[in-house]
C-alpha angles and dihedrals in degrees: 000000000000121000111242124215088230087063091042094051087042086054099046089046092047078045095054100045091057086064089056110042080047085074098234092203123184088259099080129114109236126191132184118269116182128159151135130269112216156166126263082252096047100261111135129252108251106230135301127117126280122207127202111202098206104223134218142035088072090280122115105208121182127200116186142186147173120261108219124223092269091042109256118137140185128197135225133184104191090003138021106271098018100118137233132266127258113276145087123284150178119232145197136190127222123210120236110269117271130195111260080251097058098045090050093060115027128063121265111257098217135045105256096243100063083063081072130067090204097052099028095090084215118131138164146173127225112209124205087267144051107322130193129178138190107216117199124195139160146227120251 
């Protein structure tokens, strides 16, 4: 079961407007959160966007950043690199887009799992400080 672009773009757009139907207003504490996206054997993600769903208090908050080509990310809530607010959260990992062609006839690059915070099994939490994580995933 490959992963569209159309389900991936779908995804990113339900994720931020959950940011802003959450109200982010100026008020919010923001910290650092920098880290790597890689392989179960240490080589790096190539690309794509991760998300963190901050949980708890009946809200459902989504920071979001681009993972560059060697794997490194950093989150924003209102900008990129802004930074996200203290708090636990689930988090998923988007490959990079791919043309329908492609997708049609190469492998996906990621379990598709991982595509999802809720099934993903990834959580972290982000400290009133800097924060860095290492974010492993797998292929299918």
């Amino acid at each position: 079961m490959n992963i569209t672009h159309t389900s991936t773009a779908t995804r990113i757009l339900l994720i931020v407007s959950c940011v802003i139907a959450s109200g982010c207003g100026s008020d919010l504490e923001l910290y650092p959160v920098t880290g790597r996206v890689v392989y179960k054997d240490g080589k790096p993600f190539p690309g794509g966007g991760i998300v963190f769903q901050l949980q708890g208090a009946g809200m459902l908050l989504g920071v979001s950043g681009d993972i560059g080509e060697n794997g490194q990310f950093e989150l924003g809530t209102r900008e990129p690199g802004d930074g996200a607010q203290p708090g636990t959260y689930r988090v998923a990992v988007l490959p990079p887009a791919r043309s329908e062609r492609d997708d049609a006839r190469l492998p996906p690059i990621i379990d598709k799992r991982f595509t999802y915070p809720e099934e993903s099994g990834l959580t972290y939490t982000v400290e009133k400080t800097s924060n860095e994580f290492l974010v492993e995933v797998e292929t299918p």
